[in-house]
Amino acid sequence: MAKTQLNVRVDEGTARAARERALARGMSVNRYIEELVRQDTGEAGRTFVEAAADFMKSYEAVFAEEFGTHREGGRRQRDEGRR
């Protein structure tokens, strides 16, 4: 994959933190920044959404029991209770 140079100005504290984190991970600062951008724009977001969906699916019955609703049917149950 072709590489493009990107110049970024950050304060000294941010630069120091980037160098330290990259060193701790055994990678260059360039690679570290590249990985952060990839995570922010893709995989991490998808992973979070998938995990949240799995969580909701796993605990759907618990939420329904606690709040007395089941998606569409719950609205009817609540509305009927108000009459």
Tab-separated table of N, CA and C in Angstrom:
chain	number	residue	atom	x	y	z
A	1	MET	N	0.845	-1.172	0.000
A	1	MET	CA	0.000	0.000	0.000
A	1	MET	C	0.893	1.238	0.000
A	2	ALA	N	0.567	2.199	-0.840
A	2	ALA	CA	1.328	3.439	-0.922
A	2	ALA	C	1.128	4.247	0.346
A	3	LYS	N	2.154	4.946	0.744
A	3	LYS	CA	2.097	5.772	1.948
A	3	LYS	C	2.074	7.240	1.557
A	4	THR	N	1.365	8.030	2.322
A	4	THR	CA	1.295	9.467	2.138
A	4	THR	C	1.804	10.130	3.399
A	5	GLN	N	2.610	11.149	3.242
A	5	GLN	CA	3.136	11.852	4.399
A	5	GLN	C	2.093	12.827	4.916
A	6	LEU	N	1.927	12.856	6.224
A	6	LEU	CA	0.978	13.739	6.878
A	6	LEU	C	1.716	14.432	8.012
A	7	ASN	N	1.784	15.744	7.979
A	7	ASN	CA	2.454	16.503	9.045
A	7	ASN	C	1.411	17.017	10.021
A	8	VAL	N	1.636	16.755	11.298
A	8	VAL	CA	0.688	17.144	12.330
A	8	VAL	C	1.444	17.878	13.425
A	9	ARG	N	0.888	18.967	13.897
A	9	ARG	CA	1.496	19.711	15.004
A	9	ARG	C	0.697	19.417	16.270
A	10	VAL	N	1.401	19.009	17.310
A	10	VAL	CA	0.787	18.754	18.609
A	10	VAL	C	1.651	19.386	19.680
A	11	ASP	N	1.083	19.597	20.864
A	11	ASP	CA	1.886	20.155	21.951
A	11	ASP	C	2.904	19.118	22.426
A	12	GLU	N	3.896	19.577	23.165
A	12	GLU	CA	4.992	18.691	23.590
A	12	GLU	C	4.498	17.535	24.455
A	13	GLY	N	3.502	17.765	25.299
A	13	GLY	CA	2.976	16.689	26.139
A	13	GLY	C	2.344	15.577	25.316
A	14	THR	N	1.614	15.963	24.278
A	14	THR	CA	0.990	14.976	23.399
A	14	THR	C	2.051	14.207	22.620
A	15	ALA	N	3.059	14.915	22.146
A	15	ALA	CA	4.151	14.261	21.413
A	15	ALA	C	4.883	13.273	22.317
A	16	ARG	N	5.157	13.686	23.541
A	16	ARG	CA	5.845	12.804	24.489
A	16	ARG	C	4.997	11.568	24.777
A	17	ALA	N	3.705	11.767	24.981
A	17	ALA	CA	2.811	10.633	25.252
A	17	ALA	C	2.774	9.683	24.059
A	18	ALA	N	2.722	10.209	22.850
A	18	ALA	CA	2.707	9.364	21.649
A	18	ALA	C	3.993	8.554	21.550
A	19	ARG	N	5.121	9.199	21.802
A	19	ARG	CA	6.410	8.476	21.749
A	19	ARG	C	6.459	7.373	22.794
A	20	GLU	N	6.027	7.693	24.019
A	20	GLU	CA	6.066	6.709	25.106
A	20	GLU	C	5.147	5.520	24.830
A	21	ARG	N	3.927	5.802	24.342
A	21	ARG	CA	2.979	4.726	24.065
A	21	ARG	C	3.464	3.856	22.916
A	22	ALA	N	4.026	4.478	21.894
A	22	ALA	CA	4.550	3.712	20.762
A	22	ALA	C	5.700	2.818	21.222
A	23	LEU	N	6.598	3.373	22.012
A	23	LEU	CA	7.737	2.603	22.522
A	23	LEU	C	7.252	1.432	23.374
A	24	ALA	N	6.271	1.680	24.226
A	24	ALA	CA	5.738	0.613	25.085
A	24	ALA	C	5.117	-0.510	24.265
A	25	ARG	N	4.590	-0.181	23.094
A	25	ARG	CA	3.973	-1.181	22.218
A	25	ARG	C	4.958	-1.761	21.206
A	26	GLY	N	6.196	-1.278	21.236
A	26	GLY	CA	7.213	-1.798	20.326
A	26	GLY	C	6.988	-1.397	18.874
A	27	MET	N	6.493	-0.188	18.657
A	27	MET	CA	6.243	0.264	17.289
A	27	MET	C	6.684	1.716	17.132
A	28	SER	N	6.765	2.137	15.898
A	28	SER	CA	7.119	3.528	15.622
A	28	SER	C	5.933	4.436	15.955
A	29	VAL	N	6.235	5.716	16.120
A	29	VAL	CA	5.170	6.684	16.349
A	29	VAL	C	4.243	6.716	15.133
A	30	ASN	N	4.819	6.636	13.935
A	30	ASN	CA	3.992	6.613	12.724
A	30	ASN	C	2.991	5.463	12.771
A	31	ARG	N	3.481	4.281	13.094
A	31	ARG	CA	2.616	3.100	13.152
A	31	ARG	C	1.563	3.249	14.245
A	32	TYR	N	1.978	3.782	15.388
A	32	TYR	CA	1.057	3.991	16.511
A	32	TYR	C	-0.094	4.913	16.106
A	33	ILE	N	0.226	6.032	15.482
A	33	ILE	CA	-0.800	6.972	15.041
A	33	ILE	C	-1.695	6.330	13.978
A	34	GLU	N	-1.090	5.598	13.060
A	34	GLU	CA	-1.851	4.914	12.020
A	34	GLU	C	-2.855	3.934	12.644
A	35	GLU	N	-2.418	3.178	13.647
A	35	GLU	CA	-3.296	2.227	14.330
A	35	GLU	C	-4.435	2.947	15.058
A	36	LEU	N	-4.139	4.070	15.700
A	36	LEU	CA	-5.184	4.830	16.381
A	36	LEU	C	-6.257	5.292	15.408
A	37	VAL	N	-5.843	5.775	14.259
A	37	VAL	CA	-6.801	6.252	13.255
A	37	VAL	C	-7.625	5.089	12.727
A	38	ARG	N	-6.984	3.970	12.457
A	38	ARG	CA	-7.730	2.795	11.985
A	38	ARG	C	-8.764	2.359	13.002
A	39	GLN	N	-8.377	2.319	14.262
A	39	GLN	CA	-9.319	1.923	15.318
A	39	GLN	C	-10.480	2.898	15.396
A	40	ASP	N	-10.181	4.168	15.304
A	40	ASP	CA	-11.215	5.192	15.433
A	40	ASP	C	-12.186	5.180	14.258
A	41	THR	N	-11.714	4.805	13.103
A	41	THR	CA	-12.557	4.866	11.909
A	41	THR	C	-13.174	3.546	11.512
A	42	GLY	N	-12.887	2.498	12.215
A	42	GLY	CA	-13.412	1.248	11.712
A	42	GLY	C	-13.618	0.167	12.720
A	43	GLU	N	-12.657	-0.651	12.857
A	43	GLU	CA	-12.793	-1.910	13.578
A	43	GLU	C	-13.309	-1.729	15.000
A	44	ALA	N	-12.780	-0.776	15.721
A	44	ALA	CA	-13.214	-0.590	17.108
A	44	ALA	C	-14.698	-0.239	17.167
A	45	GLY	N	-15.141	0.607	16.255
A	45	GLY	CA	-16.547	0.982	16.219
A	45	GLY	C	-17.439	-0.197	15.920
A	46	ARG	N	-17.044	-0.992	14.937
A	46	ARG	CA	-17.834	-2.182	14.592
A	46	ARG	C	-17.843	-3.171	15.742
A	47	THR	N	-16.702	-3.352	16.374
A	47	THR	CA	-16.607	-4.285	17.498
A	47	THR	C	-17.530	-3.850	18.627
A	48	PHE	N	-17.552	-2.553	18.913
A	48	PHE	CA	-18.424	-2.041	19.973
A	48	PHE	C	-19.891	-2.295	19.638
A	49	VAL	N	-20.292	-1.976	18.431
A	49	VAL	CA	-21.689	-2.149	18.033
A	49	VAL	C	-22.087	-3.615	18.090
A	50	GLU	N	-21.223	-4.493	17.619
A	50	GLU	CA	-21.519	-5.926	17.671
A	50	GLU	C	-21.632	-6.409	19.109
A	51	ALA	N	-20.732	-5.944	19.977
A	51	ALA	CA	-20.782	-6.354	21.384
A	51	ALA	C	-22.045	-5.828	22.051
A	52	ALA	N	-22.426	-4.600	21.749
A	52	ALA	CA	-23.653	-4.038	22.323
A	52	ALA	C	-24.881	-4.812	21.856
A	53	ALA	N	-24.910	-5.171	20.590
A	53	ALA	CA	-26.044	-5.945	20.060
A	53	ALA	C	-26.113	-7.314	20.723
A	54	ASP	N	-24.965	-7.968	20.892
A	54	ASP	CA	-24.936	-9.267	21.571
A	54	ASP	C	-25.418	-9.141	23.015
A	55	PHE	N	-24.987	-8.088	23.687
A	55	PHE	CA	-25.400	-7.853	25.067
A	55	PHE	C	-26.913	-7.685	25.153
A	56	MET	N	-27.467	-6.844	24.291
A	56	MET	CA	-28.905	-6.612	24.309
A	56	MET	C	-29.684	-7.885	24.009
A	57	LYS	N	-29.180	-8.660	23.069
A	57	LYS	CA	-29.855	-9.912	22.733
A	57	LYS	C	-29.803	-10.881	23.915
A	58	SER	N	-28.652	-10.961	24.560
A	58	SER	CA	-28.483	-11.876	25.689
A	58	SER	C	-29.366	-11.512	26.879
A	59	TYR	N	-29.568	-10.217	27.095
A	59	TYR	CA	-30.293	-9.763	28.270
A	59	TYR	C	-31.680	-9.213	27.955
A	60	GLU	N	-32.177	-9.479	26.763
A	60	GLU	CA	-33.490	-8.975	26.355
A	60	GLU	C	-34.581	-9.394	27.337
A	61	ALA	N	-34.574	-10.646	27.754
A	61	ALA	CA	-35.597	-11.140	28.678
A	61	ALA	C	-35.493	-10.447	30.034
A	62	VAL	N	-34.295	-10.178	30.471
A	62	VAL	CA	-34.101	-9.499	31.763
A	62	VAL	C	-34.679	-8.085	31.694
A	63	PHE	N	-34.372	-7.362	30.599
A	63	PHE	CA	-34.922	-6.018	30.435
A	63	PHE	C	-36.444	-6.060	30.354
A	64	ALA	N	-36.963	-7.022	29.620
A	64	ALA	CA	-38.413	-7.140	29.478
A	64	ALA	C	-39.067	-7.396	30.830
A	65	GLU	N	-38.468	-8.256	31.626
A	65	GLU	CA	-39.021	-8.545	32.944
A	65	GLU	C	-38.944	-7.321	33.850
A	66	GLU	N	-37.823	-6.633	33.804
A	66	GLU	CA	-37.621	-5.465	34.666
A	66	GLU	C	-38.548	-4.314	34.297
A	67	PHE	N	-38.696	-4.066	33.013
A	67	PHE	CA	-39.465	-2.904	32.566
A	67	PHE	C	-40.853	-3.266	32.041
A	68	GLY	N	-41.169	-4.545	31.972
A	68	GLY	CA	-42.491	-4.982	31.584
A	68	GLY	C	-42.842	-4.724	30.136
A	69	THR	N	-41.859	-4.703	29.273
A	69	THR	CA	-42.132	-4.435	27.858
A	69	THR	C	-41.417	-5.447	26.982
A	70	HIS	N	-42.032	-5.758	25.869
A	70	HIS	CA	-41.436	-6.583	24.822
A	70	HIS	C	-41.623	-5.823	23.526
A	71	ARG	N	-40.633	-5.142	23.097
A	71	ARG	CA	-40.671	-4.356	21.851
A	71	ARG	C	-42.042	-3.786	21.553
A	72	GLU	N	-42.723	-4.268	20.520
A	72	GLU	CA	-44.005	-3.719	20.087
A	72	GLU	C	-45.123	-4.023	21.083
A	73	GLY	N	-45.141	-5.225	21.594
A	73	GLY	CA	-46.197	-5.617	22.508
A	73	GLY	C	-46.171	-4.835	23.807
A	74	GLY	N	-44.999	-4.416	24.228
A	74	GLY	CA	-44.874	-3.666	25.465
A	74	GLY	C	-45.595	-2.345	25.423
A	75	ARG	N	-45.581	-1.704	24.287
A	75	ARG	CA	-46.274	-0.429	24.150
A	75	ARG	C	-47.762	-0.624	24.386
A	76	ARG	N	-48.336	-1.689	23.826
A	76	ARG	CA	-49.753	-1.966	24.028
A	76	ARG	C	-50.038	-2.253	25.497
A	77	GLN	N	-49.165	-3.032	26.142
A	77	GLN	CA	-49.366	-3.359	27.549
A	77	GLN	C	-49.373	-2.096	28.401
A	78	ARG	N	-48.440	-1.186	28.149
A	78	ARG	CA	-48.402	0.047	28.919
A	78	ARG	C	-49.626	0.901	28.645
A	79	ASP	N	-49.996	1.025	27.341
A	79	ASP	CA	-51.159	1.830	26.985
A	79	ASP	C	-52.435	1.270	27.626
A	80	GLU	N	-52.595	-0.036	27.629
A	80	GLU	CA	-53.783	-0.656	28.214
A	80	GLU	C	-53.806	-0.425	29.720
A	81	GLY	N	-52.664	-0.391	30.358
A	81	GLY	CA	-52.590	-0.172	31.790
A	81	GLY	C	-53.009	1.229	32.186
A	82	ARG	N	-52.937	2.189	31.291
A	82	ARG	CA	-53.291	3.572	31.589
A	82	ARG	C	-54.795	3.803	31.533
A	83	ARG	N	-55.516	2.925	30.878
A	83	ARG	CA	-56.965	3.148	30.701
A	83	ARG	C	-57.718	2.977	31.958
